Coordinates of C-alpha atoms in Angstrom, one line a residue:
X1 CA 73.7 66.1 93.2
X2 CA 77.2 67.1 92.6
X3 CA 75.9 68.2 89.0
X4 CA 73.0 70.1 90.7
X5 CA 75.3 71.9 92.7
X6 CA 77.6 72.7 89.8
X7 CA 74.4 74.1 87.8
X8 CA 73.4 76.4 91.0
X9 CA 77.0 77.6 91.2
X10 CA 76.9 78.3 87.5
X11 CA 73.9 80.0 87.4
X12 CA 75.0 82.3 90.4
X13 CA 77.9 83.2 88.7
X14 CA 76.6 84.4 85.6
X15 CA 74.0 86.4 87.4
X16 CA 76.6 88.2 89.4
X17 CA 78.7 89.3 86.5
X18 CA 75.5 90.3 84.6
X19 CA 74.3 92.2 87.6
X20 CA 78.3 93.7 87.8
X21 CA 78.0 94.6 84.1
X22 CA 74.7 96.3 84.6
X23 CA 75.4 98.2 87.8
X24 CA 78.5 99.2 85.8
X25 CA 76.9 100.6 82.7
X26 CA 74.2 102.2 84.5
X27 CA 77.2 104.0 86.5
X28 CA 78.7 104.8 83.3
X29 CA 75.3 106.4 82.0
X30 CA 75.3 108.5 85.1
X31 CA 78.7 109.5 84.6
X32 CA 77.8 111.1 81.2
X33 CA 74.8 112.8 82.5
X34 CA 75.2 113.7 86.3
X35 CA 76.5 116.9 85.9
X36 CA 74.1 118.0 83.0
X37 CA 71.0 116.4 85.0
X38 CA 72.7 117.8 88.8
X39 CA 72.5 114.0 89.8
X40 CA 74.5 115.3 92.9
X41 CA 72.2 118.0 93.9
X42 CA 69.1 115.1 93.8
X43 CA 71.2 113.2 96.2
X44 CA 71.3 115.9 98.5
X45 CA 67.5 116.6 98.4
X46 CA 66.9 113.0 98.9
X47 CA 69.2 112.8 102.2
X48 CA 67.4 115.9 103.5
X49 CA 63.8 114.3 102.4
X50 CA 65.0 110.9 104.3
X51 CA 66.2 112.3 107.5
X52 CA 63.8 115.4 107.8
X53 CA 62.5 114.0 110.9
X54 CA 65.5 113.2 112.6
X55 CA 66.8 114.6 115.9
X56 CA 69.6 116.1 114.7
X57 CA 68.1 118.1 111.5
X58 CA 65.2 119.2 113.8
X59 CA 67.9 120.7 116.4
X60 CA 69.6 122.0 113.3
X61 CA 66.7 123.9 111.8
X62 CA 65.9 125.4 115.5
X63 CA 69.5 127.0 115.7
X64 CA 69.2 128.1 111.9
X65 CA 66.0 129.6 112.7
X66 CA 64.4 127.5 109.8
X67 CA 60.7 126.7 110.2
X68 CA 60.2 122.9 110.8
X69 CA 57.8 122.9 107.6
X70 CA 60.2 124.8 105.3
X71 CA 61.2 122.7 102.2
X72 CA 64.8 122.8 101.5
X73 CA 65.0 122.6 97.8
X74 CA 68.1 124.4 96.8
X75 CA 71.6 124.4 97.6
X76 CA 71.4 128.0 98.9
X77 CA 68.7 126.9 101.4
X78 CA 71.0 123.9 102.3
X79 CA 74.0 126.4 103.0
X80 CA 71.5 128.5 105.2
X81 CA 70.5 125.6 107.2
X82 CA 73.9 124.8 107.7
X83 CA 75.9 127.9 107.6
X84 CA 79.3 126.6 108.9
X85 CA 81.1 123.0 107.9
X86 CA 80.6 120.5 110.7
X87 CA 83.3 118.1 112.4
X88 CA 82.8 115.4 114.8
X89 CA 82.3 117.5 117.9
X90 CA 79.1 118.5 116.1
X91 CA 77.8 115.1 116.2
X92 CA 79.4 113.5 119.5
X93 CA 76.4 114.2 121.6
X94 CA 74.2 112.6 119.5
X95 CA 76.6 109.5 118.9
X96 CA 76.6 109.1 122.5
X97 CA 73.1 109.3 122.8
X98 CA 72.9 106.5 120.2
X99 CA 75.5 104.1 122.2
X100 CA 73.9 104.8 125.3
X101 CA 70.1 104.8 125.0
X102 CA 68.8 101.6 123.2
X103 CA 65.3 103.0 123.0
X104 CA 66.1 106.1 120.7
X105 CA 66.3 106.0 117.0
X106 CA 65.8 108.8 114.2
X107 CA 68.9 110.2 115.8
X108 CA 71.1 111.2 112.8
X109 CA 69.4 109.3 110.4
X110 CA 65.9 107.2 110.0
X111 CA 65.8 104.2 112.3
X112 CA 68.2 102.4 114.0
X113 CA 71.8 102.0 113.1
X114 CA 72.9 98.6 111.9
X115 CA 76.6 99.0 113.5
X116 CA 79.2 101.8 114.9
X117 CA 82.1 102.4 113.1
X118 CA 85.5 102.6 114.7
X119 CA 88.1 104.8 113.1
X120 CA 92.0 104.0 113.3
X121 CA 92.5 107.2 115.0
X122 CA 95.6 108.1 112.7
X123 CA 94.7 111.8 112.4
X124 CA 93.4 112.3 115.9
X125 CA 91.5 110.4 118.6
X126 CA 89.6 107.5 117.6
X127 CA 85.7 108.0 116.8
X128 CA 82.6 106.1 116.5
X129 CA 80.1 106.8 114.0
X130 CA 76.7 105.0 113.2
X131 CA 76.3 103.2 110.0
X132 CA 72.4 103.1 109.2
X133 CA 73.0 101.1 105.9
X134 CA 75.5 100.1 103.2
X135 CA 74.8 101.1 99.7
X136 CA 75.0 97.7 97.3
X137 CA 75.8 99.6 94.3
X138 CA 79.0 101.0 95.7
X139 CA 80.6 97.6 95.7
X140 CA 79.3 96.7 92.6
X141 CA 80.8 100.2 90.8
X142 CA 84.0 99.0 92.2
X143 CA 84.0 95.5 90.9
X144 CA 83.1 96.9 87.3
X145 CA 85.6 99.3 87.3
X146 CA 88.3 96.7 88.4
X147 CA 86.9 94.2 85.4
X148 CA 86.6 96.7 83.1
X149 CA 90.2 96.9 81.9
X150 CA 90.9 93.2 82.4
X151 CA 89.3 89.8 81.0
X152 CA 86.1 89.0 82.7
X153 CA 87.3 85.7 84.2
X154 CA 90.4 86.9 85.8
X155 CA 89.0 86.9 89.2
X156 CA 86.3 84.3 89.2
X157 CA 87.1 81.4 91.4
X158 CA 90.2 82.9 92.0
X159 CA 92.2 81.6 95.2
X160 CA 92.5 84.8 97.4
X161 CA 93.6 85.9 100.8
X162 CA 92.6 88.8 102.5
X163 CA 94.5 90.2 104.9
X164 CA 91.6 92.2 106.9
X165 CA 90.6 91.2 110.1
X166 CA 86.7 90.4 110.6
X167 CA 86.8 90.6 114.6
X168 CA 84.9 93.1 116.1
X169 CA 83.8 94.3 119.8
X170 CA 80.1 94.6 120.9
X171 CA 78.6 97.7 122.6
X172 CA 75.5 97.1 124.4
X173 CA 73.6 100.2 125.6
X174 CA 72.8 101.2 129.1
X175 CA 69.4 100.2 128.9
X176 CA 70.3 96.9 127.4
X177 CA 67.7 97.4 124.7
X178 CA 70.3 97.3 121.7
X179 CA 73.5 95.8 120.8
X180 CA 75.8 96.9 117.9
X181 CA 78.8 95.6 116.4
X182 CA 81.7 98.2 116.4
X183 CA 84.5 97.8 114.2
X184 CA 86.3 99.2 111.2
X185 CA 83.8 99.7 108.3
X186 CA 85.7 97.3 106.0
X187 CA 84.6 94.6 108.6
X188 CA 81.1 96.0 108.7
X189 CA 80.9 95.6 104.8
X190 CA 82.4 92.1 104.6
X191 CA 79.9 90.9 107.0
X192 CA 76.9 92.5 105.5
X193 CA 78.3 90.2 102.3
X194 CA 78.4 93.4 100.2
X195 CA 82.0 93.6 99.8
X196 CA 83.6 93.6 96.4
X197 CA 85.5 90.3 97.1
X198 CA 82.2 88.4 97.6
X199 CA 80.9 90.0 94.7
X200 CA 84.2 89.0 92.2
X201 CA 83.8 85.3 94.1
X202 CA 87.1 85.0 95.3
X203 CA 88.0 81.6 97.0
X204 CA 88.7 82.2 100.3
X205 CA 88.8 78.9 101.8
X206 CA 92.8 78.9 101.9
X207 CA 92.8 79.8 105.5
X208 CA 90.3 78.9 108.3
X209 CA 87.6 81.6 108.6
X210 CA 88.2 81.1 112.2
X211 CA 91.4 83.2 112.0
X212 CA 89.8 86.2 110.8
X213 CA 86.8 86.3 112.9
X214 CA 88.5 85.3 116.4
X215 CA 92.3 86.1 116.3
X216 CA 92.4 90.0 117.0
X217 CA 96.0 91.0 117.4
X218 CA 97.3 91.4 113.8
X219 CA 100.9 89.9 113.9
X220 CA 99.1 86.8 115.3
X221 CA 96.7 87.1 112.4
X222 CA 99.5 87.1 110.0
X223 CA 101.4 84.3 111.5
X224 CA 98.5 81.9 111.4
X225 CA 97.7 83.5 107.8
X226 CA 101.2 82.6 106.5
X227 CA 101.0 78.9 108.0
X228 CA 98.4 78.1 105.7
X229 CA 99.0 80.5 102.8
X230 CA 102.6 79.5 102.1
X231 CA 101.3 76.1 101.6
X232 CA 98.9 77.3 98.8
X233 CA 101.3 77.2 96.0
X234 CA 98.3 78.4 93.5
X235 CA 97.6 81.4 95.5
X236 CA 96.0 84.1 92.9
X237 CA 95.6 87.3 94.8
X238 CA 96.5 89.1 98.1
X239 CA 94.2 91.8 99.1
X240 CA 94.8 94.2 102.0
X241 CA 93.0 97.5 102.8
X242 CA 96.3 99.4 102.7
X243 CA 99.3 99.0 100.6
X244 CA 101.0 99.4 104.1
X245 CA 99.0 96.3 105.2
X246 CA 100.7 94.3 102.3
X247 CA 104.3 95.5 103.2
X248 CA 103.5 94.6 107.0
X249 CA 102.6 91.6 106.3
X250 CA 105.6 90.4 103.8
X251 CA 107.9 91.9 106.1
X252 CA 106.7 90.1 108.9
X253 CA 106.8 87.1 106.7
X254 CA 110.5 87.7 106.3
X255 CA 111.1 88.1 109.9
X256 CA 109.2 84.9 111.3
X257 CA 110.4 82.7 108.0
X258 CA 112.3 80.1 109.9
X259 CA 109.6 80.0 112.6
X260 CA 106.7 79.5 110.1
X261 CA 108.6 76.9 107.9
X262 CA 109.2 74.8 111.2
X263 CA 105.6 74.6 112.1
X264 CA 104.7 73.9 108.1
X265 CA 107.3 70.9 108.3
X266 CA 106.0 69.7 111.5
X267 CA 102.3 70.4 111.0
X268 CA 101.8 72.2 114.1
X269 CA 100.6 75.5 115.3
X270 CA 102.2 78.3 117.6
X271 CA 102.1 77.7 121.4
X272 CA 100.7 80.6 123.4
X273 CA 104.0 81.6 124.6
X274 CA 105.2 82.6 120.8
X275 CA 102.2 84.6 120.5
X276 CA 101.2 88.5 121.3
X277 CA 97.7 87.0 122.7
X278 CA 97.1 83.7 123.9
X279 CA 94.4 81.8 121.6
X280 CA 91.4 80.9 123.5
X281 CA 90.5 77.2 124.0
X282 CA 88.0 77.0 121.7
X283 CA 90.0 78.5 118.7
X284 CA 92.7 76.3 119.8
X285 CA 90.7 73.2 119.9
X286 CA 89.0 74.3 116.2
X287 CA 92.6 74.8 114.4
X288 CA 93.9 71.3 115.9
X289 CA 90.7 69.6 114.5
X290 CA 90.4 67.5 111.4
X291 CA 88.8 70.1 109.6
X292 CA 91.2 72.6 109.9
X293 CA 94.5 70.4 111.0
X294 CA 97.6 70.8 108.3
X295 CA 99.3 67.7 108.0
X296 CA 103.1 67.5 108.0
X297 CA 104.4 69.2 105.1
X298 CA 108.4 68.7 105.2
X299 CA 108.5 68.6 101.4
X300 CA 107.1 72.2 101.0
X301 CA 108.9 73.2 103.9
X302 CA 112.3 72.6 102.4
X303 CA 111.1 74.0 98.9
X304 CA 110.3 77.1 100.7
X305 CA 113.6 77.4 102.5
X306 CA 115.5 76.7 98.9
X307 CA 113.6 79.5 97.5
X308 CA 114.8 81.9 99.9
X309 CA 118.5 80.6 100.0
X310 CA 118.6 80.8 96.2
X311 CA 117.9 84.6 96.2
X312 CA 116.6 86.0 99.3
X313 CA 113.3 87.5 99.6
X314 CA 113.7 89.8 96.5
X315 CA 110.6 89.6 94.3
X316 CA 109.7 86.4 96.5
X317 CA 105.9 86.7 96.0
X318 CA 105.9 85.3 92.4
X319 CA 108.6 82.8 93.5
X320 CA 106.6 81.4 96.7
X321 CA 103.3 81.9 94.4
X322 CA 104.1 81.6 90.8
X323 CA 100.2 82.0 89.6
X324 CA 99.7 85.1 91.6
X325 CA 97.8 87.5 89.3
X326 CA 97.6 90.4 90.9
X327 CA 97.3 92.6 94.6
X328 CA 94.4 94.7 95.4
X329 CA 94.8 97.6 97.9
X330 CA 94.4 101.1 98.4
X331 CA 97.2 103.1 96.6
X332 CA 97.5 106.9 96.5
X333 CA 100.6 109.6 95.9
X334 CA 100.4 110.4 99.7
X335 CA 101.4 107.0 100.8
X336 CA 103.6 106.0 97.6
X337 CA 106.8 105.5 99.5
X338 CA 105.2 102.3 100.9
X339 CA 104.0 101.0 97.6
X340 CA 107.6 101.9 96.3
X341 CA 109.2 99.9 99.1
X342 CA 106.7 97.0 98.0
X343 CA 107.5 97.0 94.4
X344 CA 111.4 97.3 95.0
X345 CA 111.6 94.3 97.8
X346 CA 109.0 91.3 97.8
X347 CA 106.5 92.2 95.2
X348 CA 107.2 91.6 91.7
X349 CA 106.4 94.5 89.6
X350 CA 105.3 92.5 86.7
X351 CA 102.0 91.5 89.1
X352 CA 99.9 94.3 89.0
X353 CA 98.3 96.0 91.8
X354 CA 94.3 96.9 91.9
X355 CA 93.8 100.1 93.8
X356 CA 90.6 99.5 95.6
X357 CA 88.7 102.5 96.7
X358 CA 89.1 105.9 98.6
X359 CA 86.7 106.0 101.8
X360 CA 86.7 106.2 105.2
X361 CA 84.9 105.5 108.4
X362 CA 82.5 108.2 108.4
X363 CA 81.2 106.9 105.0
X364 CA 82.7 103.5 103.4
X365 CA 83.3 104.5 99.7
X366 CA 83.6 108.3 98.2
X367 CA 85.2 107.4 94.9
X368 CA 86.2 104.5 93.0
X369 CA 89.1 103.4 90.9
X370 CA 89.5 104.3 87.2
X371 CA 92.0 101.7 86.1
X372 CA 94.5 99.5 87.4
X373 CA 98.0 100.7 88.7
X374 CA 96.9 104.3 89.1
X375 CA 95.8 106.9 91.5
X376 CA 92.8 108.3 89.3
X377 CA 89.6 107.9 91.4
X378 CA 86.0 108.8 90.2
X379 CA 83.1 110.2 92.6
X380 CA 79.9 108.6 93.0
X381 CA 77.3 111.6 92.5
X382 CA 74.6 109.0 94.0
X383 CA 76.4 108.2 97.2
X384 CA 77.2 111.4 98.9
X385 CA 76.8 115.0 98.2
X386 CA 80.0 116.3 97.7
X387 CA 81.2 120.0 98.2
X388 CA 85.0 121.2 97.7
X389 CA 87.0 123.9 99.5
X390 CA 89.8 125.1 97.3
X391 CA 93.1 124.6 98.9
X392 CA 95.6 127.4 98.8
X393 CA 97.7 126.7 101.6
X394 CA 97.4 123.6 103.6
X395 CA 97.2 125.4 107.1
X396 CA 95.6 123.9 110.1
X397 CA 91.8 124.8 110.1
X398 CA 91.8 126.1 113.6
X399 CA 93.3 129.4 112.6
X400 CA 91.4 129.9 109.8
X401 CA 88.8 133.3 109.8
X402 CA 85.5 132.4 111.1
X403 CA 84.1 132.9 108.1
X404 CA 83.1 129.7 106.1
X405 CA 85.2 129.5 102.8
X406 CA 83.5 129.3 99.7
X407 CA 82.5 125.9 98.6
X408 CA 82.3 124.2 95.0
X409 CA 80.2 121.4 93.7
X410 CA 81.2 118.6 91.3
X411 CA 80.5 120.8 88.5
X412 CA 82.7 123.5 89.6
X413 CA 85.7 122.0 90.3
X414 CA 89.0 122.7 88.0
X415 CA 91.4 120.7 86.7
X416 CA 94.8 121.1 88.2
X417 CA 93.5 122.6 91.3
X418 CA 93.4 121.0 94.7
X419 CA 90.6 120.9 96.9
X420 CA 89.2 119.7 100.7
X421 CA 86.4 116.9 100.3
X422 CA 83.5 117.9 102.1
X423 CA 80.2 115.8 101.9
X424 CA 76.9 115.2 103.2
X425 CA 75.7 111.6 103.6
X426 CA 72.7 109.4 104.3
X427 CA 73.9 108.2 107.5
X428 CA 73.6 111.9 109.0
X429 CA 76.5 113.7 108.4
X430 CA 76.0 117.5 106.8
X431 CA 79.0 119.6 105.2
X432 CA 81.3 117.2 107.1
X433 CA 84.8 118.2 106.5
X434 CA 86.9 115.1 105.7
X435 CA 90.4 117.2 105.9
X436 CA 91.5 115.2 102.8
X437 CA 93.0 117.2 100.1
X438 CA 92.5 116.0 96.6
X439 CA 93.8 117.2 93.0
X440 CA 91.7 117.2 89.9
X441 CA 93.6 115.4 87.3
X442 CA 90.8 114.8 84.4
X443 CA 87.5 113.5 83.4
X444 CA 85.5 110.8 83.3
X445 CA 82.9 111.3 81.1
X446 CA 81.5 114.8 82.8
X447 CA 82.8 113.8 86.3
X448 CA 86.1 114.8 87.8
X449 CA 88.9 112.4 88.1
X450 CA 91.2 113.2 91.2
X451 CA 94.3 112.2 93.2
X452 CA 94.0 111.8 97.0
X453 CA 97.8 113.6 98.2
X454 CA 97.4 114.8 101.6
X455 CA 95.3 115.9 104.7
X456 CA 94.8 119.4 105.8
X457 CA 96.7 120.4 108.9
X458 CA 99.5 118.1 108.2
X459 CA 102.1 120.7 108.7
X460 CA 104.8 121.6 111.1
X461 CA 105.5 124.6 112.9
X462 CA 108.2 126.0 115.4
X463 CA 107.5 129.9 115.0
X464 CA 104.1 130.1 112.6
X465 CA 106.1 129.3 109.3
X466 CA 103.6 126.3 108.7
X467 CA 105.7 123.8 106.2
X468 CA 103.0 121.4 104.9
X469 CA 103.6 117.8 104.2
X470 CA 103.0 118.4 100.7
X471 CA 105.8 120.9 100.5
X472 CA 108.2 118.8 102.4
X473 CA 107.6 115.8 100.3
X474 CA 108.3 118.2 96.9
X475 CA 111.6 119.2 98.8
X476 CA 112.7 115.8 100.3
X477 CA 112.0 113.2 97.7
X478 CA 114.3 114.9 94.9
X479 CA 117.2 115.5 97.8
X480 CA 117.1 111.8 98.7
X481 CA 116.9 110.4 95.3
X482 CA 120.7 111.8 95.2
X483 CA 121.9 109.7 97.7
X484 CA 119.5 106.8 98.1
X485 CA 121.8 104.2 97.0
X486 CA 124.0 105.1 99.7
X487 CA 122.0 104.2 102.2
X488 CA 119.2 101.9 100.9
X489 CA 118.3 99.4 98.0
X490 CA 114.6 100.3 98.5
X491 CA 112.1 103.3 98.4
X492 CA 113.6 105.6 101.0
X493 CA 111.5 105.6 104.1
X494 CA 111.3 108.8 106.1
X495 CA 109.4 110.8 108.7
X496 CA 109.9 114.4 109.8
X497 CA 109.1 116.0 113.2
X498 CA 110.4 118.8 115.3
X499 CA 112.7 118.7 118.2
X500 CA 113.0 121.5 120.5
X501 CA 113.6 124.4 118.0
X502 CA 114.6 122.2 114.7
X503 CA 113.4 120.2 112.2
X504 CA 114.5 116.4 112.2
X505 CA 114.5 114.2 108.9
X506 CA 114.5 110.6 110.5
X507 CA 115.6 108.0 107.6
X508 CA 115.9 104.2 107.6
X509 CA 119.3 102.9 106.6
X510 CA 119.8 99.2 105.6
X511 CA 121.4 96.7 108.1
X512 CA 124.3 95.8 105.9
X513 CA 125.1 99.9 105.7
X514 CA 124.3 100.9 109.2
X515 CA 128.1 100.2 110.4
X516 CA 129.6 102.9 107.9
X517 CA 129.2 105.8 110.2
X518 CA 131.8 108.1 108.6
X519 CA 129.7 107.8 105.3
X520 CA 126.5 108.2 107.0
X521 CA 127.7 111.2 108.8
X522 CA 129.0 113.0 105.5
X523 CA 125.6 112.0 103.8
X524 CA 123.8 113.3 107.0
X525 CA 125.4 116.6 106.8
X526 CA 124.8 116.9 103.2
X527 CA 121.2 116.3 103.7
X528 CA 120.8 118.5 106.3
X529 CA 122.6 121.4 104.2
X530 CA 120.4 121.0 101.2
X531 CA 117.1 120.5 103.1
X532 CA 117.6 123.8 104.9
X533 CA 118.5 125.6 101.6
X534 CA 115.7 124.3 99.8
X535 CA 113.1 124.9 102.7
X536 CA 114.3 128.6 102.9
X537 CA 113.6 129.2 98.8
X538 CA 110.2 127.3 99.5
X539 CA 108.8 129.0 102.6
X540 CA 109.5 132.7 103.2
X541 CA 108.6 132.8 106.9
X542 CA 111.1 129.7 107.3
X543 CA 113.6 131.8 105.9
X544 CA 113.1 135.1 108.1
X545 CA 113.0 132.6 111.0
X546 CA 116.1 131.0 110.4
X547 CA 117.7 134.7 109.6
X548 CA 116.4 135.8 113.0
X549 CA 117.7 132.4 114.7
X550 CA 114.2 131.6 115.9
X551 CA 114.7 128.3 114.3
X552 CA 117.8 126.0 114.5
X553 CA 119.2 124.1 111.5
X554 CA 117.8 120.7 110.8
X555 CA 119.4 117.4 111.9
X556 CA 118.9 113.9 110.7
X557 CA 118.4 110.5 112.4
X558 CA 119.5 107.6 110.7
X559 CA 117.2 105.0 111.9
X560 CA 117.2 101.1 112.1
X561 CA 115.8 99.4 109.0
X562 CA 112.1 98.8 109.2
X563 CA 111.8 101.4 112.1
X564 CA 109.0 103.4 110.1
X565 CA 107.3 101.2 108.1
X566 CA 106.4 98.4 110.4
X567 CA 107.9 99.5 113.4
X568 CA 105.9 102.2 114.3
X569 CA 102.8 100.0 113.1
X570 CA 103.8 97.7 115.5
X571 CA 104.1 100.0 118.2
X572 CA 100.9 101.8 117.8
X573 CA 99.2 98.2 117.7
X574 CA 101.0 97.1 121.0
X575 CA 98.6 98.1 124.1
X576 CA 101.4 96.7 126.2
X577 CA 103.5 99.7 125.4
X578 CA 102.9 103.5 126.9
X579 CA 101.3 105.0 124.3
X580 CA 100.5 102.3 122.1
X581 CA 97.5 100.5 121.3
X582 CA 95.8 103.5 120.1
X583 CA 94.8 101.7 116.6
X584 CA 94.0 98.1 118.0
X585 CA 90.5 98.3 117.0
X586 CA 91.0 99.6 113.5
X587 CA 94.3 97.7 112.8
X588 CA 93.7 97.1 109.2
X589 CA 92.7 100.7 108.6
X590 CA 95.9 102.1 110.7
X591 CA 97.7 104.3 108.1
X592 CA 101.1 105.7 108.6
X593 CA 101.9 109.5 108.4
X594 CA 105.2 111.3 107.4
X595 CA 104.6 114.0 109.8
X596 CA 104.9 113.6 113.6
X597 CA 103.4 115.9 115.7
X598 CA 105.1 116.5 119.0
X599 CA 101.9 116.5 121.0
X600 CA 99.9 113.9 119.3
X601 CA 102.6 111.9 118.3
X602 CA 104.8 111.8 121.5
X603 CA 105.3 108.3 122.5
X604 CA 106.0 107.5 118.7
X605 CA 108.6 110.0 118.5
X606 CA 110.2 108.5 121.5
X607 CA 109.9 105.1 119.9
X608 CA 111.9 106.7 116.8
X609 CA 114.6 108.3 118.8
X610 CA 114.9 104.7 120.8
X611 CA 115.9 103.0 117.1
X612 CA 118.5 105.7 116.2
X613 CA 121.7 104.7 114.5
X614 CA 123.4 107.7 114.3
X615 CA 122.5 111.3 114.6
X616 CA 123.8 113.9 112.4
X617 CA 123.4 118.0 113.2

């Protein structure tokens, strides 16, 4: 019997390997020919053909006064059908109809949705989007790119732990005819068994699956993951949606280390009083059953304590798990400060990090990684129809002219230029503005390679000076490098917001350096001066406003360690705190921002102020 099982598993492994390579070579062939053959335009026409009888497209033809029988067979006709770019408000009434009227179909795409995604709400209010299908080719393209530059057996059968929750909420329509799963797109993809981890055949039996499916509060889930994972000495891969998830997970491990070691030593699980949300009776009984129960392991607990006592938590990942091969998560220049913090604290830089993908809840995957430890992303011309708006100044789109700006196609983008990504999807979004800013950095055969570098509308303004996130990063990063050893041993963590009439730069300071107030005060004054001077040089409107005293000089807030990395995240995920809980449904997708807007992030700014070590004006 075991021989037959081994044979079937071997055949399945070979089949998946060959299928991954086939899909990958097909992707490479299309990358060579897609521009010449106008593959992306054909994707657009396929989308329009598939969805021609949907309610949204029929209504749009009426609005644009285009005959229902006219064939949209050119990009020019498509732009006539959609003379303006769209945003969530253009679809909300149709999404509400899908959520409320279970008997309706063919609303945004053909048939009924398979689920509803829930966005994290990082850049606005949380939104629901219907998902009609998942493209099986997308995860195979990712798997191929991840294994293209490494030995083919690197991932096969690896012991892996994913930090992504698989819990979801259920939405039933008012007429009780349809029920939808509502969750982050990563959860939906995992449940459809089309995720990369399944294709690469990771062994994820280290942690009981019930933890990922039933424990909804993220810190509680991390706690249980750690109790099992820290006992697995041969762990090989840690996976998360974003690099911030890895930082949060390992920071939480440090904070709860003694508590975790105690449970490993005794072979127990935490009582409800130590959790943010009590376990249900069924979950607690399951975790205490012979199937899952961990026996007391005093030897491993003592070994873990000894490892930490010898050298703290510095590069602790390879000391806890000496067989660790890699981490898998989304990295990009816009969140590089979290990547640097990870590599300078818990994560041994010798262990590679494989970038996962560029995607969003509105569409699962928009581009795939080109190579390990890099931000290079390659578009998928058969996935969506791409358009690009050239970015000259990252101003708020609400203050644009009424005229729709010119858009460019895949073959028209130029290296070195920045663009906002616009896409049209099979799920029924048309000329949808993502607000994501990319920079073209090269070519993969005929396709452009880009870096994700920020978002539209991410700017601060007191008197119409509009200082963008990109501008602020370019000013602040070089200044902080001059002083970072004075206040931190890791990559500087900072955020910026406006308080009354001045810019406020808030920076984390290491615990052992918090008491040196005189030094922090001196550094803070120098930072304020240099920040002000560089901002005047960079932004003429800011300079004019400062001269006219419409804007006061900047100030610096020194913050408790981890306020900005895990503190804000925990605050946003805590439904018991005023202003918190906004990202609970999409916790594994929650992203952190450098810029805090006074109106949208009022509660978060208040939280930041509650964690001040010293204020310098």
